[in-house]
XYZ file of C-alpha atoms in Angstrom:
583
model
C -13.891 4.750 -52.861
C -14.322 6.941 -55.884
C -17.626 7.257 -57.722
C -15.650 6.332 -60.860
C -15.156 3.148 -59.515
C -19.350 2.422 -59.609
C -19.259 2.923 -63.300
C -16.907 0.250 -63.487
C -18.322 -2.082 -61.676
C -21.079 -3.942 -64.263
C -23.130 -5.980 -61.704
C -24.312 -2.485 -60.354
C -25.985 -1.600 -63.714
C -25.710 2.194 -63.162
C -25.869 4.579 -65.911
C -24.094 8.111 -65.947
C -26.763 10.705 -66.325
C -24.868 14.089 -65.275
C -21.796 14.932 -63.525
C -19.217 13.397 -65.536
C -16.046 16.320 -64.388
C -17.127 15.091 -60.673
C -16.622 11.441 -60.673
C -13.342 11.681 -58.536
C -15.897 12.866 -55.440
C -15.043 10.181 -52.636
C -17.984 7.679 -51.124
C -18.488 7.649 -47.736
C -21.039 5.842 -47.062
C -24.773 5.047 -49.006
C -28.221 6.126 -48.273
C -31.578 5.260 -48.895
C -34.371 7.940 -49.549
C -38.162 8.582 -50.699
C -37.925 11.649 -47.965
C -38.715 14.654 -50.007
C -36.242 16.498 -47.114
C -33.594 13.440 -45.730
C -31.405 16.456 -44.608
C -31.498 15.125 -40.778
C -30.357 11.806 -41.909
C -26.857 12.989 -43.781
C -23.727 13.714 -43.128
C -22.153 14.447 -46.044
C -19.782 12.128 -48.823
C -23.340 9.346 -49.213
C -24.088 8.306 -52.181
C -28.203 8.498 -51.971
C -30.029 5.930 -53.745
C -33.992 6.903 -54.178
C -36.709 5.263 -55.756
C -38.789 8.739 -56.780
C -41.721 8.104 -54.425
C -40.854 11.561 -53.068
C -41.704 12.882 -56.337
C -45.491 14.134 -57.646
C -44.528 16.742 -59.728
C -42.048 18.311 -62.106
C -41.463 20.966 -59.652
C -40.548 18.477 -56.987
C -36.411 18.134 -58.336
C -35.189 21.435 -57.623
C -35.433 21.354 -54.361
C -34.682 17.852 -53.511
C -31.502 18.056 -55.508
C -30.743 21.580 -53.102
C -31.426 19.837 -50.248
C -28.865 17.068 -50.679
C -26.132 19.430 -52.656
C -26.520 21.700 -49.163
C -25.482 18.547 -47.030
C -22.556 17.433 -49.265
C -23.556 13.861 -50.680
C -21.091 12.533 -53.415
C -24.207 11.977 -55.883
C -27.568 10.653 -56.387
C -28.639 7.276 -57.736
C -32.309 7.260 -59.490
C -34.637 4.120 -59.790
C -35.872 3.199 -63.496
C -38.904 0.998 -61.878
C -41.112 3.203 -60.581
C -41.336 5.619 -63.779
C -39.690 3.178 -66.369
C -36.832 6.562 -66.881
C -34.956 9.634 -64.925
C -37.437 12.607 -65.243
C -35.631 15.129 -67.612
C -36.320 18.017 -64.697
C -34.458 15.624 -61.906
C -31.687 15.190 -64.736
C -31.723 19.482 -65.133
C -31.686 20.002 -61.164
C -28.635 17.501 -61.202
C -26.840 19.594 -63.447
C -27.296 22.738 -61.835
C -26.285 21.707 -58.488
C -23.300 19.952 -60.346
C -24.307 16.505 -58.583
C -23.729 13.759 -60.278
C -26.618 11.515 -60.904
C -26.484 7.592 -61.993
C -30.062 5.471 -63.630
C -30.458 2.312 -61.503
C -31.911 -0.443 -64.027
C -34.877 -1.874 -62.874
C -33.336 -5.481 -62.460
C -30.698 -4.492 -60.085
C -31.829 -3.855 -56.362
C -31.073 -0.951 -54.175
C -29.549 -3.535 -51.851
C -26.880 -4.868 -54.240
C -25.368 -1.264 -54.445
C -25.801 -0.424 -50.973
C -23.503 -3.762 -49.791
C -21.108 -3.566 -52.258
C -20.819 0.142 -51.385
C -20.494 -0.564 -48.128
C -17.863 -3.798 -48.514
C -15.457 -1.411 -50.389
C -16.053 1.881 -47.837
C -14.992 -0.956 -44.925
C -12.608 -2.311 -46.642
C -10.329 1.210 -47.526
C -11.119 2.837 -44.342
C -9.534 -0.500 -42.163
C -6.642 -0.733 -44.828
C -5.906 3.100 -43.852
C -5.869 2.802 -40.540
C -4.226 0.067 -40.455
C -1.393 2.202 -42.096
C -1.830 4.637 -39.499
C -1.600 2.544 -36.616
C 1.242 0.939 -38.198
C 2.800 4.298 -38.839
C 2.587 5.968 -35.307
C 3.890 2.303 -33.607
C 6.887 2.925 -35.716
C 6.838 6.015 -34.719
C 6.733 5.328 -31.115
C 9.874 3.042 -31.464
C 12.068 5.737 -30.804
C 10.008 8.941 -29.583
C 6.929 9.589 -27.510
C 3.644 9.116 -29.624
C 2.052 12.370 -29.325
C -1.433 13.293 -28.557
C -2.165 9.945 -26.287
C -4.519 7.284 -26.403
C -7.562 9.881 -27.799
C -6.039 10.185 -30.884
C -5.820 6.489 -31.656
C -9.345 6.207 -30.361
C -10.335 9.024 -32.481
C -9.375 7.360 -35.218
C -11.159 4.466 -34.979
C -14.365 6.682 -34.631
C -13.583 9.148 -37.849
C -12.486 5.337 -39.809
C -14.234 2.803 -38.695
C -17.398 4.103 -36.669
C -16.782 2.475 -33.701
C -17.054 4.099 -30.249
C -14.365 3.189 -27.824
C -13.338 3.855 -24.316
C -9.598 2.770 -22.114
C -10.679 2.089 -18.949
C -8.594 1.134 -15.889
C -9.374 -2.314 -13.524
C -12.009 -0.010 -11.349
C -13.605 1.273 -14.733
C -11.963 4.556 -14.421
C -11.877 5.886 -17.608
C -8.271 6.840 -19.428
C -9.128 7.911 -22.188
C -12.230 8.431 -24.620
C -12.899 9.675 -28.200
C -15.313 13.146 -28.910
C -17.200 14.281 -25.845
C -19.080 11.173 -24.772
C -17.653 10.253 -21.432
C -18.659 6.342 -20.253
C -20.945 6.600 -17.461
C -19.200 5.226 -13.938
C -21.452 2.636 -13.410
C -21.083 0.994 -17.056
C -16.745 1.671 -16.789
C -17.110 -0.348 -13.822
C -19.509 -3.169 -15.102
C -17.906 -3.553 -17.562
C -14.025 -3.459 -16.208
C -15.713 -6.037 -13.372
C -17.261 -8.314 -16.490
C -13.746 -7.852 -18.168
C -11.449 -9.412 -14.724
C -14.211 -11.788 -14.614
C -13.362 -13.263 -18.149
C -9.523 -12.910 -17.429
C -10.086 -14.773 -14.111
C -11.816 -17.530 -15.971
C -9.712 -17.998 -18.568
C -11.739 -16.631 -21.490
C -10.649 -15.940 -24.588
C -10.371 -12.263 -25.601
C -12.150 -10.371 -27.057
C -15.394 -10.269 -24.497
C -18.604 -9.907 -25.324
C -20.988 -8.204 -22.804
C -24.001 -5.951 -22.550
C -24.900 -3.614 -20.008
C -28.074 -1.418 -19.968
C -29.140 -2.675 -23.178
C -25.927 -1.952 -25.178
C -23.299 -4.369 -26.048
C -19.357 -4.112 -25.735
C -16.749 -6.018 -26.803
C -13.524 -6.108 -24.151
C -9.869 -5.861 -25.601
C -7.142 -6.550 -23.183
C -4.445 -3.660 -23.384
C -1.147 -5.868 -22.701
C 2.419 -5.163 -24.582
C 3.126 -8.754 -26.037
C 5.861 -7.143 -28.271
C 9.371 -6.623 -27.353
C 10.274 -7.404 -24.180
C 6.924 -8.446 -23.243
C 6.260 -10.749 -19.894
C 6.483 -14.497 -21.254
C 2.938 -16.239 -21.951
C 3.286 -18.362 -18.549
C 3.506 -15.842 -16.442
C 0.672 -15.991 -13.581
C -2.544 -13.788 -14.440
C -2.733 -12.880 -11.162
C 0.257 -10.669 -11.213
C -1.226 -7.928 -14.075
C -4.533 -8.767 -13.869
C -5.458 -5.669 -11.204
C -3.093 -3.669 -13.195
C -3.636 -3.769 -17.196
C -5.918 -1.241 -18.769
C -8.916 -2.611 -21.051
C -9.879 -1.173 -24.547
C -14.283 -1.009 -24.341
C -15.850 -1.160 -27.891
C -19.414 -0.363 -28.529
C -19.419 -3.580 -31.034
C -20.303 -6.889 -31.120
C -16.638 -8.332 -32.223
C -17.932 -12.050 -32.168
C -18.830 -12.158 -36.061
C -15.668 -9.205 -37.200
C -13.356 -10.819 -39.967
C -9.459 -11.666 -38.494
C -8.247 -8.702 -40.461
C -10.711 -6.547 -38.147
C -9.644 -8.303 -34.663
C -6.167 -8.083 -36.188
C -6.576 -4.190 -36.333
C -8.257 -3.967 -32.873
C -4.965 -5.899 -31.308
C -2.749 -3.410 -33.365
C -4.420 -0.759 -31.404
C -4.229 -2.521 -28.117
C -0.732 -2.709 -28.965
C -0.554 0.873 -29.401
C -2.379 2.075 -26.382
C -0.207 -0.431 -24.377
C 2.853 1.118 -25.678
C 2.141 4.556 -24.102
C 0.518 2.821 -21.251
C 4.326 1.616 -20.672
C 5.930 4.745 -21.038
C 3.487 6.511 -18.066
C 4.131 3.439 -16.025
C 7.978 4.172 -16.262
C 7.506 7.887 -15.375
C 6.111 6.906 -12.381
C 8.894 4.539 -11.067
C 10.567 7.571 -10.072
C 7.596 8.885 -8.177
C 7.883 4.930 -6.533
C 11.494 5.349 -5.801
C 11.226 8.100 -3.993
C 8.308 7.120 -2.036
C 10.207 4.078 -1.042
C 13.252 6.395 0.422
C 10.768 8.252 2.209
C 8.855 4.974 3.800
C 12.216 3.958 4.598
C 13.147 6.616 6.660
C 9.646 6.459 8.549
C 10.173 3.007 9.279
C 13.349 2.499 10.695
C 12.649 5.267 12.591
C 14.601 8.165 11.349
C 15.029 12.079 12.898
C 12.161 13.647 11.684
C 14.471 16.556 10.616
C 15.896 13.896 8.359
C 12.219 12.942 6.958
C 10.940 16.274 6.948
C 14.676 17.120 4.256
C 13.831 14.059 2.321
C 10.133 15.645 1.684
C 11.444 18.876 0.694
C 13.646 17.219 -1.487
C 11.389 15.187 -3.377
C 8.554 17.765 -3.419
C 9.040 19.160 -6.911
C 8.338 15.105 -7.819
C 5.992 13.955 -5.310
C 3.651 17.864 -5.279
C 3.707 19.262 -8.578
C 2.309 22.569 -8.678
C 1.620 22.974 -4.498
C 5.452 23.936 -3.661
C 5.708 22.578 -0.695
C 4.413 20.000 1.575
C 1.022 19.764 3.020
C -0.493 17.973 4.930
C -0.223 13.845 5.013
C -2.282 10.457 5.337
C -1.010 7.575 5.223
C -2.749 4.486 2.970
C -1.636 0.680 3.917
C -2.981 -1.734 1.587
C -2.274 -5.522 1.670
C -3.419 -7.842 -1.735
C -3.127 -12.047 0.166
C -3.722 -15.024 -2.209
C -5.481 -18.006 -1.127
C -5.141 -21.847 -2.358
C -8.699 -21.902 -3.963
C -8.027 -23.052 -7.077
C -9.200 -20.999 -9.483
C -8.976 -20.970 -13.956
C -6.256 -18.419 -15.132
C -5.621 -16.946 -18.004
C -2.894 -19.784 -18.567
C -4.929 -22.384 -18.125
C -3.747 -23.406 -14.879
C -4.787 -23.631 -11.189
C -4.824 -20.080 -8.828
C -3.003 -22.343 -6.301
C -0.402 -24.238 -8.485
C 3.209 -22.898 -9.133
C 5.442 -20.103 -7.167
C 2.947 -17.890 -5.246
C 2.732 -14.530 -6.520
C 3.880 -11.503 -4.397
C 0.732 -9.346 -3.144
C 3.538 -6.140 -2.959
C 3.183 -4.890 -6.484
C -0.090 -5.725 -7.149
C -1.429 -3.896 -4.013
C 0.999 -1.315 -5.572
C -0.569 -0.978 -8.142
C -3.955 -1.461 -6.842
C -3.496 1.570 -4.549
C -2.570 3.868 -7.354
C -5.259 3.001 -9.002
C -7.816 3.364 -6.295
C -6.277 6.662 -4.794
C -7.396 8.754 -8.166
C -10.017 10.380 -8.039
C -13.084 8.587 -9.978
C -14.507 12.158 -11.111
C -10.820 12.550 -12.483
C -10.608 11.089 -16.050
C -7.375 10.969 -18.138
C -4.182 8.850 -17.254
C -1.894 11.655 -15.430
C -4.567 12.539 -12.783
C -2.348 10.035 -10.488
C 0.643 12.118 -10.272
C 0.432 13.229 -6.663
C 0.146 9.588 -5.594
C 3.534 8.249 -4.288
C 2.754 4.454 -2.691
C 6.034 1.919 -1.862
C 5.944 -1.530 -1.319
C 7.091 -3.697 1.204
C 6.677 -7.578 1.241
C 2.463 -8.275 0.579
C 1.651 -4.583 1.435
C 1.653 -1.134 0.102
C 2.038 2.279 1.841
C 1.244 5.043 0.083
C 1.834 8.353 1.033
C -1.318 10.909 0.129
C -0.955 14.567 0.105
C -3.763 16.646 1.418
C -4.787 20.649 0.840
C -4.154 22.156 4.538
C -5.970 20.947 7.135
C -6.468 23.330 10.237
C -6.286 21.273 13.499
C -8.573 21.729 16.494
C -7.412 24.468 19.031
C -7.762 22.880 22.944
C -10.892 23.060 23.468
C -12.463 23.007 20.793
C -15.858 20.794 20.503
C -15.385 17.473 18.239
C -15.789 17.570 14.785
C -16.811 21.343 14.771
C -14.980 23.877 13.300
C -11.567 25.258 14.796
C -11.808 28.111 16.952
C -12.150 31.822 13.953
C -11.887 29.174 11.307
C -15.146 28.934 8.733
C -16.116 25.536 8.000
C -14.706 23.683 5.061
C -15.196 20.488 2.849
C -13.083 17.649 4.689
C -9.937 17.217 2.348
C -9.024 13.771 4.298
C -9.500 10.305 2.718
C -12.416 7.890 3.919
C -12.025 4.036 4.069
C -15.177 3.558 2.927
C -15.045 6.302 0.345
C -12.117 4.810 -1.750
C -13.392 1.518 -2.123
C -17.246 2.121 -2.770
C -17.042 2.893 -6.264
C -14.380 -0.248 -7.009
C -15.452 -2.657 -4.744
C -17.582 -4.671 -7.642
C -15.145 -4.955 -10.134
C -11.799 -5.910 -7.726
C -14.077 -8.812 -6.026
C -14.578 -10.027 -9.817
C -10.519 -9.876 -10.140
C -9.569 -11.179 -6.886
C -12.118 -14.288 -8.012
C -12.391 -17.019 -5.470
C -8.871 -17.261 -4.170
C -7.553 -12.821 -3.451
C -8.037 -10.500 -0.986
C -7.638 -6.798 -0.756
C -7.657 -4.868 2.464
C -7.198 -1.194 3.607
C -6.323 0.722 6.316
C -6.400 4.716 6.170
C -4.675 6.748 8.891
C -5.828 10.592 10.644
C -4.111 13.711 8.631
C -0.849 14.419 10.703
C 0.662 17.520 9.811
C 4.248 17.032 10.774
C 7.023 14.638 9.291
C 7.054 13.581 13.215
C 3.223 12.097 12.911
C 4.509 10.166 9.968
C 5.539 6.798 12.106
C 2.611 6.953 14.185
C 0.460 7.648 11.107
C 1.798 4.513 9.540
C 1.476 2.394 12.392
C -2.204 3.310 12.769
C -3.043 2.710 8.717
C -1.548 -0.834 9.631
C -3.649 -1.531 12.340
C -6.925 -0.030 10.629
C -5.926 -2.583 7.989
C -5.774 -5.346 10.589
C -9.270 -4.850 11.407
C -10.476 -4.795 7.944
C -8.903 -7.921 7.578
C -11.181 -9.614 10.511
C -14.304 -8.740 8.593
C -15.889 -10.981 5.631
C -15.527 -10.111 2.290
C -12.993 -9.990 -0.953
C -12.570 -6.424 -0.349
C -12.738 -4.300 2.958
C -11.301 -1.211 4.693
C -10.948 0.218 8.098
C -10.324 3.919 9.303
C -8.655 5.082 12.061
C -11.666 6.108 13.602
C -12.526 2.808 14.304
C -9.155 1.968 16.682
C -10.737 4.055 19.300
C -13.605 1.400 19.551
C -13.842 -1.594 21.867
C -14.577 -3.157 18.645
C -10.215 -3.163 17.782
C -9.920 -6.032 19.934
C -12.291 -8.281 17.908
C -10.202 -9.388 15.099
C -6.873 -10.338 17.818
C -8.982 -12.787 19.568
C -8.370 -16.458 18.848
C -10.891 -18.259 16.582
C -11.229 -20.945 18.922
C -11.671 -18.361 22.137
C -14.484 -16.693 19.880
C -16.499 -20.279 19.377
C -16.664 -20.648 22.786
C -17.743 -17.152 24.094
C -20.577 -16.643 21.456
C -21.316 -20.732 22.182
C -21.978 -20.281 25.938
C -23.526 -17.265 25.758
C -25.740 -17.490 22.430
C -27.081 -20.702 22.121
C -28.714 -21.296 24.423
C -31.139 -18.772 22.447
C -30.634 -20.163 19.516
C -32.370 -23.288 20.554
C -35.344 -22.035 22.200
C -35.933 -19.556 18.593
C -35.986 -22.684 17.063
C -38.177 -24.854 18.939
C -40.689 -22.221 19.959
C -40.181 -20.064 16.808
C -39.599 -17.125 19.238
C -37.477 -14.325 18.596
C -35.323 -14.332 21.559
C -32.459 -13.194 19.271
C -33.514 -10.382 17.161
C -35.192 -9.102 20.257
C -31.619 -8.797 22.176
C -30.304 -7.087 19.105
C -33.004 -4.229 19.076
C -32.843 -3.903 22.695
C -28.945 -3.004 22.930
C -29.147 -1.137 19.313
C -31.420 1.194 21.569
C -29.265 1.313 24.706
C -32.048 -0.747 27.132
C -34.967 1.771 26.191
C -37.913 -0.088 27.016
C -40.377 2.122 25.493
C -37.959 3.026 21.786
C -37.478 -0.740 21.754
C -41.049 -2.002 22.306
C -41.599 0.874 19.544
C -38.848 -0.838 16.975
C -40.451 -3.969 17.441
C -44.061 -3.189 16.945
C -44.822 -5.127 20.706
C -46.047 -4.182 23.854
C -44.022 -3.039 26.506
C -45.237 -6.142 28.909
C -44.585 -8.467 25.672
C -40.661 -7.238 25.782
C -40.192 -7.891 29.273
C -41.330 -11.320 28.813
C -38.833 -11.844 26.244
C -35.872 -10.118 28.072
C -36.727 -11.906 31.053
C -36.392 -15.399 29.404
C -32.895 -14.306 27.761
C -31.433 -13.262 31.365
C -32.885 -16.892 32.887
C -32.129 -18.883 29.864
C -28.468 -16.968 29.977
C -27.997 -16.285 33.978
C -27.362 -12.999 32.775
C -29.268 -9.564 33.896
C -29.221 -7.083 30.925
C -29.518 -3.991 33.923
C -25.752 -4.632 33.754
C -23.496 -2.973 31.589
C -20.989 -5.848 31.875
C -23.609 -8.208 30.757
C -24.672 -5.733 27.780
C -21.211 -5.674 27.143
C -20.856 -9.406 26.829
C -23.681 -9.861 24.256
C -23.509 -7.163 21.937
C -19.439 -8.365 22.004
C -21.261 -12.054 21.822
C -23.458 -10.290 18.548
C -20.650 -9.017 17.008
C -18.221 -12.014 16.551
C -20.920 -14.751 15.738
């Protein structure tokens, strides 16, 4: 607004004292003062409304009225009640400075013009961005939007004051206005309070607050032009869709403000859409390639298709490095569960894990330190069914001359940081928000194969990711990996044992202990744990446990007579800690 427009406005009761040629200065904003230095406090384009308190003397004006000419402030409104009149010398420093200054009558409070001020600022700075968003979604109609999601974000920081983050599922963040990156563990509270709310069936926007600071939680979803009908399962985006994160409460904005906010979702979701089809060539050729691997292909024929697609699949590395292979599989249960329709998880066609473990594995594969959305464009993954392969690049990777001792460095090579991916790794920064959007009734697991360094290890890499993903699968939980480290245990064959077979092994051999820690409140149990965690040391065990040597023999004793077992064996050792492990 103009400061004209004050003078025209009678329920203000403001009086023109100097300034008249600079009444087309634009408001920004308004600002109450008594500080005879409020310099810290202003920004520039305020219109500064004091009460004189800062003033004792005469001499006082001058440099108050420098002070807020040096920051920029559109003018300066002077109470009437404190001195019953403007000071002549606060009137002189005015017109010196060339600031205009206004007489606030005594009956109207500071209050009045600060919320009409404030109404009117609101009011043309939504109206004009409203234009703009309107402007660039025409825009993007028929050409690429330029500049990304930051510049729509930085406008609604410059316009409207708000703060505002895009954040993928995990809480990755896409994209963020000025240089004020979300911390990880808020993106990912708050992208795990966001599925949550989806899951359930809330209404967007969502209101949350995390370390003391509250958010509101804008889905990003294209409901435009050939947007996915209303009915359409939850389940099937829900891993997938970005979220807009606003440092607002939104639960008491006006429609015309939530209207805005969806305009921008729209916006963001638009370019969101026009990545996403980049990528399906990155897909397609990843599918070729998986293809090849799996039908079991010359690896002179893999090893052409790679070089092929390398200018897609490695931009920027020229040629192909090193390779592990990702598996991931995304199962749905029955549990019923709310969606974002308003029906049951269960009820309806069941929705096809493929693309959303497709997606999922993109997603997960970034890196976290990585922000922005293009940092996935090394990450080819195909789909298959209920599971996703993805095929991960890695910087070279020297391997192990014969001879060479485990997990030391290769024979004249220095040590380096290990390039390879980690099941554990990928999924520890993710796993709280994807157990809030897999709910009650989804499961994500993960296998991760060795680095091969030929197209030839590519079957054999493949085949291991699937089995590492097997054994995740066996364990508890909404989300779990495995690495191929763990296929040289004993513990591989756990999860291809029957269910039934399992009962009865850890049955016969376990409760028998159970009962007698429950009627003699012994520890039979936790004792037998300790003593194979330290390999049947008597002494390290007796240690762990805080108890005499004699006082552990006791207890093993009664295990191997209550059991018929003699823990001296290693078959026997073998049978419990197996026992241990599946109960």
């Amino acid at each position: 607004m103009r400061l004209r427009a004050l003078l025209e406005t009678d329920a203000l009761g403001l009086r023109l004292l100097g300034g008249e040629d600079e009444l087309d200065r634009s408001v920004r904003g308004v600002m109450t003062t008594d500080l005879r230095d409020p310099s810290r406090y202003l920004s520039g384009g305020e219109l500064v409304l004091t009460g004189l308190a800062w003033r004792r003397d005469a001499t006082d004006s001058e440099p108050f009225v420098r002070i807020l000419a040096g920051a920029g402030v559109a003018g300066l409104a002077a109470g009437e009640a404190e001195l019953g009149a403007v000071p002549g010398d606060l009137v002189e420093a005015c017109g010196r400075h060339r600031l205009p200054l206004f007489a606030v009558h005594e009956t109207v409070a500071f209050a009045t013009i600060t919320e009409h001020v404030v109404r009117q600022v609101s009011g043309e700075r939504a109206g004009d961005l409203a234009a703009v968003v309107d402007r660039h979604r025409r825009l993007m109609t028929s050409g690429p939007a330029g500049g990304g999601p930051e510049v729509v974000l930085d406008l609604l920081g410059t316009d409207l004051d708000l703060h505002a983050w895009v954040l993928s599922p995990t809480g990755r963040q896409i994209a963020g206005a000025g240089d004020a990156p979300l911390a990880g563990p808020v993106g990912a509270a708050l992208a795990g309070h966001h599925l949550a709310a989806t899951r359930g069936g809330r209404r967007a926007p969502h209101r949350t607050t995390v370390d003391g600071v509250t958010y509101s939680l804008f889905p990003i979803r294209n409901t435009g032009r050939g947007a996915v009908p209303a009915s359409r399962d939850v389940r099937e985006s829900v891993l997938s869709d970005w979220l807009l994160a606003v440092e607002a409460d939104a639960s008491d904005w006006p429609p015309a403000r939530l209207d805005l906010l969806q305009g921008v979702t729209q916006l963001i979701a638009v370019e969101r859409d026009r990545r996403d089809a980049a990528r399906t060539v990155r897909r397609r050729l990843a599918q070729e390639v998986l293809e090849l691997v799996q039908t079991g292909a010359p690896p002179a024929e893999i090893a052409a298709r790679l070089r092929v697609a390398a200018p897609v699949l490695l931009p920027g590395l020229g040629a192909a490095p090193h390779w592990q292979v990702v598996v991931a599989r995304v199962e749905w249960g029955d549990a019923a569960g709310s969606t974002a329709t308003g029906g049951q998880a269960g009820s309806g066609p069941a929705v096809a894990g493929g693309p959303v473990a497709q997606a999922l594995l993109e997603e997960i594969l970034v890196d976290p330190a990585v922000a922005g959305p293009d940092s996935a464009d090394r990450i080819a993954v195909a789909h298959t069914g209920d599971e996703a392969v993805a095929l991960v690049p890695l910087p070279a990777v020297t391997v192990p001359a014969p001879g060479d001792e485990p997990g030391a460095a290769p024979s004249g090579t220095p040590a380096e940081p290990d390039p390879a991916l980690h099941a554990g790794v990928l999924l520890a920064a993710v796993r709280e928000p994807l157990s809030a959007g897999l709910a009650d009734d989804g499961r994500l697991t993960l296998g991760v194969s060795a680095a091969v360094h030929s197209p030839e290890g590519l079957r054999g890499a493949l085949e291991e990711a699937r089995h590492a993903r097997r054994v995740a699968a066996a364990r508890p939980g909404r989300v779990c990996a495995a690495g191929h480290h763990e296929l040289a245990s004993h513990v591989l064959l756990l999860p291809f044992v029957p269910d039934d077979v399992r009962r009865a092994f850890t049955a016969r051999l376990l409760d028998p202990l159970r009962d007698y820690d429950r009627r003699h409140r012994a520890e039979l149990i936790p004792t037998l744990e300790t003593f194979l965690d330290c390999d049947g040391s008597w002494t390290r065990c007796a240690a762990r446990l805080h108890l005499h040597v004699n006082t552990l023999r006791y207890r093993v004793g009664r295990i191997e007579q209550l059991t018929g077992r003699d823990l001296s064996r290693l078959e026997d050792k073998l049978d419990f800690f197996l026992a241990l492990r599946m109960s």
